[in-house]
CSV table of C-alpha atoms in Angstrom, one decimal:
chain,number,residue,atom,x,y,z
A,1,ALA,CA,0.2,0.2,0.4
A,2,ALA,CA,3.1,2.2,0.8
A,3,TYR,CA,4.4,1.5,-2.4
A,4,LEU,CA,0.9,2.3,-4.3
A,5,ALA,CA,0.0,5.5,-2.5
A,6,PRO,CA,1.6,7.8,-4.8
A,7,ALA,CA,0.3,6.4,-7.9
A,8,TRP,CA,-2.9,7.4,-6.5
A,9,ARG,CA,-1.4,10.9,-4.8
A,10,GLU,CA,-3.1,12.9,-8.5
A,11,GLY,CA,-5.6,11.3,-9.8
A,12,ALA,CA,-8.2,8.1,-9.3
A,13,SER,CA,-6.3,5.8,-11.7
A,14,PHE,CA,-3.4,4.1,-12.1
A,15,GLY,CA,-1.2,4.9,-14.7
A,16,THR,CA,1.1,7.9,-15.9
A,17,PHE,CA,-1.1,10.3,-17.1
A,18,ASP,CA,0.8,13.4,-17.2
A,19,SER,CA,2.6,11.0,-20.3
A,20,VAL,CA,-0.1,11.7,-23.0
A,21,THR,CA,-2.4,14.8,-21.2
A,22,PRO,CA,-0.2,17.4,-22.8
A,23,PHE,CA,-0.9,16.4,-26.4
A,24,THR,CA,-4.9,16.0,-25.6
A,25,SER,CA,-6.9,19.5,-26.1
A,26,LEU,CA,-8.4,18.5,-22.3
A,27,GLY,CA,-5.0,17.6,-21.3
A,28,ALA,CA,-3.1,21.2,-22.4
A,29,GLY,CA,-1.5,23.5,-19.8
A,30,LEU,CA,-2.1,21.0,-17.2
A,31,TYR,CA,1.3,19.6,-15.9
A,32,ASN,CA,3.4,22.5,-16.0
A,33,GLY,CA,7.2,20.6,-16.1
A,34,PRO,CA,7.6,17.6,-17.8
A,35,PRO,CA,5.8,14.3,-17.2
A,36,HIS,CA,7.4,12.0,-14.0
A,37,ASN,CA,8.5,9.4,-16.1
A,38,PRO,CA,8.7,10.0,-19.8
A,39,THR,CA,8.9,6.1,-21.2
A,40,ASP,CA,6.0,4.6,-19.2
A,41,ALA,CA,4.0,5.6,-22.1
A,42,ASP,CA,3.0,2.1,-22.7
A,43,VAL,CA,0.9,1.8,-19.9
A,44,ILE,CA,-1.1,4.1,-21.0
A,45,SER,CA,-1.4,3.5,-24.8
A,46,GLN,CA,-0.9,-0.5,-24.0
A,47,MET,CA,-1.4,-1.5,-20.8
A,48,GLU,CA,-4.4,-0.1,-19.5
A,49,THR,CA,-6.0,0.6,-22.7
A,50,TRP,CA,-6.6,-3.1,-23.5
A,51,ASN,CA,-7.0,-3.8,-19.8
A,52,LEU,CA,-10.0,-2.1,-20.3
A,53,PHE,CA,-10.9,-3.3,-24.0
A,54,ASP,CA,-11.4,-6.6,-22.6
A,55,TRP,CA,-13.2,-5.6,-19.6
A,56,ARG,CA,-15.4,-3.7,-21.7
A,57,GLN,CA,-15.6,-7.4,-24.1
A,58,ILE,CA,-16.4,-8.9,-20.8
A,59,HIS,CA,-19.1,-7.8,-19.8
A,60,ALA,CA,-20.3,-7.6,-23.1
A,61,GLY,CA,-20.6,-11.4,-23.3
A,62,HIS,CA,-17.9,-11.6,-26.1
A,63,PHE,CA,-14.6,-13.0,-25.7
A,64,PRO,CA,-11.6,-9.9,-27.0
A,65,LEU,CA,-10.0,-12.1,-29.9
A,66,TRP,CA,-10.1,-9.3,-32.4
A,67,ASN,CA,-9.1,-5.4,-31.0
A,68,PRO,CA,-11.3,-3.2,-34.1
A,69,PHE,CA,-9.6,0.1,-32.5
A,70,SER,CA,-5.7,-0.6,-33.7
A,71,LEU,CA,-4.7,0.3,-37.5
A,72,LEU,CA,-7.4,-1.6,-39.4
A,73,GLY,CA,-7.7,-3.8,-36.7
A,74,LEU,CA,-5.4,-6.6,-34.8
A,75,PRO,CA,-5.7,-9.8,-32.3
A,76,GLN,CA,-5.9,-9.5,-29.3
A,77,PHE,CA,-6.1,-12.9,-27.7
A,78,ALA,CA,-3.4,-13.2,-29.7
A,79,ASN,CA,-1.8,-10.2,-29.0
A,80,PHE,CA,0.6,-11.6,-25.7
A,81,GLN,CA,0.7,-8.7,-24.5
A,82,SER,CA,-2.9,-7.9,-24.0
A,83,SER,CA,-3.0,-11.0,-21.0
A,84,VAL,CA,-6.5,-11.7,-21.1
A,85,LEU,CA,-6.0,-15.4,-19.4
A,86,SER,CA,-4.0,-14.1,-17.1
A,87,LEU,CA,-5.3,-14.6,-13.5
A,88,PRO,CA,-4.6,-10.6,-12.3
A,89,ASP,CA,-6.0,-9.7,-15.4
A,90,LEU,CA,-9.1,-12.6,-14.8
A,91,VAL,CA,-9.2,-10.7,-10.7
A,92,SER,CA,-10.1,-7.0,-12.6
A,93,TYR,CA,-12.8,-8.6,-15.2
A,94,ALA,CA,-14.9,-8.7,-11.5
A,95,LEU,CA,-15.2,-5.1,-9.9
A,96,PRO,CA,-16.1,-1.7,-11.9
A,97,ALA,CA,-14.0,-0.6,-14.9
A,98,ARG,CA,-12.3,2.0,-12.5
A,99,TYR,CA,-10.0,-0.1,-10.2
A,100,ALA,CA,-9.7,-3.3,-12.7
A,101,PHE,CA,-6.3,-2.0,-13.5
A,102,VAL,CA,-4.9,-1.4,-10.3
A,103,ALA,CA,-6.1,-4.7,-9.2
A,104,ALA,CA,-4.1,-6.6,-11.6
A,105,VAL,CA,-1.4,-4.4,-10.9
A,106,ILE,CA,-2.1,-5.3,-7.0
A,107,MET,CA,-2.3,-8.8,-7.5
A,108,LYS,CA,1.2,-9.4,-9.7
A,109,LEU,CA,2.6,-7.9,-5.7
A,110,VAL,CA,-0.3,-10.8,-4.4
A,111,ILE,CA,1.0,-13.6,-5.9
A,112,ALA,CA,5.1,-12.2,-6.7
A,113,GLY,CA,5.3,-11.9,-2.2
A,114,THR,CA,3.1,-15.1,-1.9
A,115,GLY,CA,5.0,-17.5,-4.4
A,116,ALA,CA,8.4,-16.1,-3.3
A,117,TYR,CA,7.4,-16.8,0.2
A,118,VAL,CA,6.3,-20.4,0.0
A,119,PHE,CA,9.3,-20.9,-1.9
A,120,ALA,CA,11.8,-20.1,0.4
A,121,ARG,CA,9.4,-22.0,3.2
A,122,VAL,CA,9.1,-25.4,1.0
A,123,VAL,CA,13.6,-25.2,0.8
A,124,GLY,CA,13.3,-25.2,4.9
A,125,LEU,CA,14.0,-21.1,5.8
A,126,GLY,CA,11.3,-19.2,9.0
A,127,ALA,CA,9.1,-17.9,8.4
A,128,LEU,CA,10.5,-14.1,8.8
A,129,SER,CA,13.3,-14.8,6.3
A,130,SER,CA,10.1,-16.3,3.8
A,131,ALA,CA,8.5,-12.9,4.8
A,132,PHE,CA,11.8,-10.5,3.6
A,133,ALA,CA,12.0,-12.9,0.4
A,134,GLY,CA,8.8,-12.1,-0.7
A,135,ILE,CA,8.8,-8.6,0.0
A,136,THR,CA,12.2,-8.9,-1.0
A,137,TYR,CA,10.4,-9.7,-4.4
A,138,VAL,CA,8.2,-7.7,-4.7
A,139,LEU,CA,9.9,-4.7,-4.4
A,140,SER,CA,13.0,-5.1,-6.2
A,141,GLY,CA,13.8,-2.8,-9.1
A,142,GLY,CA,13.6,-5.5,-11.7
A,143,PHE,CA,9.8,-6.8,-10.6
A,144,ALA,CA,8.8,-3.4,-8.5
A,145,SER,CA,9.2,-0.5,-11.5
A,146,GLU,CA,8.0,-3.5,-14.2
A,147,LEU,CA,4.0,-4.1,-12.7
A,148,SER,CA,2.0,-1.6,-14.7
A,149,TRP,CA,4.1,-4.6,-17.6
A,150,PRO,CA,2.4,-8.0,-18.7
A,151,LEU,CA,6.8,-8.6,-17.7
A,152,THR,CA,5.3,-9.2,-14.3
A,153,ASP,CA,2.1,-11.4,-15.1
A,154,VAL,CA,4.6,-14.1,-16.3
A,155,LEU,CA,7.4,-13.6,-13.5
A,156,ALA,CA,4.7,-13.5,-10.5
A,157,TRP,CA,5.1,-17.0,-10.8
A,158,VAL,CA,8.2,-17.7,-10.1
A,159,GLY,CA,8.2,-18.4,-6.9
A,160,TRP,CA,5.1,-21.1,-6.6
A,161,LEU,CA,7.1,-22.5,-10.3
A,162,ALA,CA,9.1,-23.0,-7.8
A,163,ALA,CA,7.2,-24.1,-4.8
A,164,PHE,CA,5.4,-26.5,-7.3
A,165,ALA,CA,8.4,-28.5,-8.8
A,166,VAL,CA,10.2,-29.2,-4.6
A,167,LEU,CA,7.2,-30.3,-4.1
A,168,ALA,CA,6.7,-32.2,-6.2
A,169,TYR,CA,10.0,-33.7,-6.4
A,170,ARG,CA,9.5,-35.0,-2.9
A,171,TRP,CA,6.1,-35.9,-3.2
A,172,PRO,CA,5.8,-37.4,-6.7
A,173,SER,CA,3.1,-39.8,-5.4
A,174,ARG,CA,1.3,-36.6,-4.7
A,175,PRO,CA,-0.4,-35.5,-7.7
A,176,ARG,CA,-1.6,-32.1,-6.5
A,177,TYR,CA,2.0,-31.0,-6.6
A,178,VAL,CA,1.8,-31.9,-10.1
A,179,VAL,CA,-1.2,-29.7,-10.6
A,180,GLY,CA,-0.2,-27.1,-9.1
A,181,LEU,CA,2.7,-27.1,-11.6
A,182,ALA,CA,0.6,-27.2,-14.7
A,183,VAL,CA,-2.0,-24.7,-12.9
A,184,ALA,CA,1.3,-21.5,-12.9
A,185,THR,CA,2.4,-22.5,-15.7
A,186,ALA,CA,0.1,-21.9,-17.9
A,187,PHE,CA,-1.0,-19.1,-15.9
A,188,SER,CA,3.1,-17.9,-16.3
A,189,ILE,CA,2.1,-18.9,-20.2
A,190,TYR,CA,-1.0,-16.7,-20.3
A,191,GLY,CA,0.7,-14.0,-18.2
A,192,GLY,CA,2.1,-12.6,-22.0
A,193,PHE,CA,4.9,-12.0,-22.5
A,194,PRO,CA,6.7,-14.7,-23.8
A,195,GLU,CA,10.7,-13.2,-23.0
A,196,ALA,CA,9.9,-13.6,-19.4
A,197,ASN,CA,8.7,-17.5,-20.4
A,198,ALA,CA,12.3,-17.1,-21.1
A,199,THR,CA,13.7,-15.7,-18.2
A,200,THR,CA,11.3,-17.8,-16.1
A,201,ALA,CA,13.3,-21.1,-17.9
A,202,LEU,CA,16.6,-19.9,-18.0
A,203,PHE,CA,15.7,-19.5,-13.8
A,204,GLY,CA,14.7,-22.5,-13.6
A,205,VAL,CA,18.1,-24.1,-14.9
A,206,VAL,CA,20.3,-22.2,-12.7
A,207,ALA,CA,18.5,-23.3,-9.8
A,208,GLY,CA,18.3,-26.8,-11.5
A,209,ALA,CA,21.9,-27.0,-11.7
A,210,VAL,CA,22.4,-25.4,-8.2
A,211,ILE,CA,19.8,-27.6,-6.4
A,212,VAL,CA,22.0,-30.6,-8.0
A,213,VAL,CA,25.5,-29.3,-6.7
A,214,THR,CA,24.3,-28.9,-3.5
A,215,LEU,CA,22.8,-32.1,-3.2
A,216,ALA,CA,26.3,-33.8,-5.5
A,217,LEU,CA,28.5,-31.5,-2.7
A,218,GLN,CA,26.1,-33.3,0.3
A,219,HIS,CA,26.6,-36.8,-1.3
A,220,ARG,CA,23.0,-37.3,-1.6
A,221,ARG,CA,21.6,-39.5,-4.4
A,222,LEU,CA,19.2,-37.4,-7.0
A,223,TRP,CA,16.5,-38.5,-7.0
A,224,LEU,CA,14.9,-39.7,-10.6
A,225,ARG,CA,11.7,-40.6,-9.5
A,226,GLY,CA,10.9,-37.5,-8.2
């Protein structure tokens, strides 16, 4: 709440609207200085706009397959960055339109923080250190600075992916962990940023290598069935 509070200081909507309002007839002269963050214009011209378009389509009883408002029309669902079926966006559809986008942003924080916490608990950390891990992850620059982008729809699931992978390895006879891993994987893909999926896969490779080396140094056998 403290981190997101400045976003509401000058208005009720979440986004860098000062980046685009100087170019509109209503916003001319509204801001005397330069935009707070001129590189964030994509939030208003794409991410926030797509979320609102999806919200309106869903509430009108249509699945947002096609966006007729971009150029002569462009795919909407097949446009990965629109994140039509990401979990944060699915939650946002249940709220009034004015709160939809910020609800998606808050959901990313919740998913990322709880995932990092659970993963830390799974690998044996205590409650306090696990909470520190969760808070550190959601407020890290690489995550917190990209909250408005679909990049974080994907990266929010890293903790849950790692936690379910470890649990599935430890308990191969318990299908719920495999199901959890599958659901987390699906939502990370629906998050809508394929490059971030590649980054997540790279994390998996590095983490897996570290685990294998750790087991070898402890003279523990790698359990192939797991």
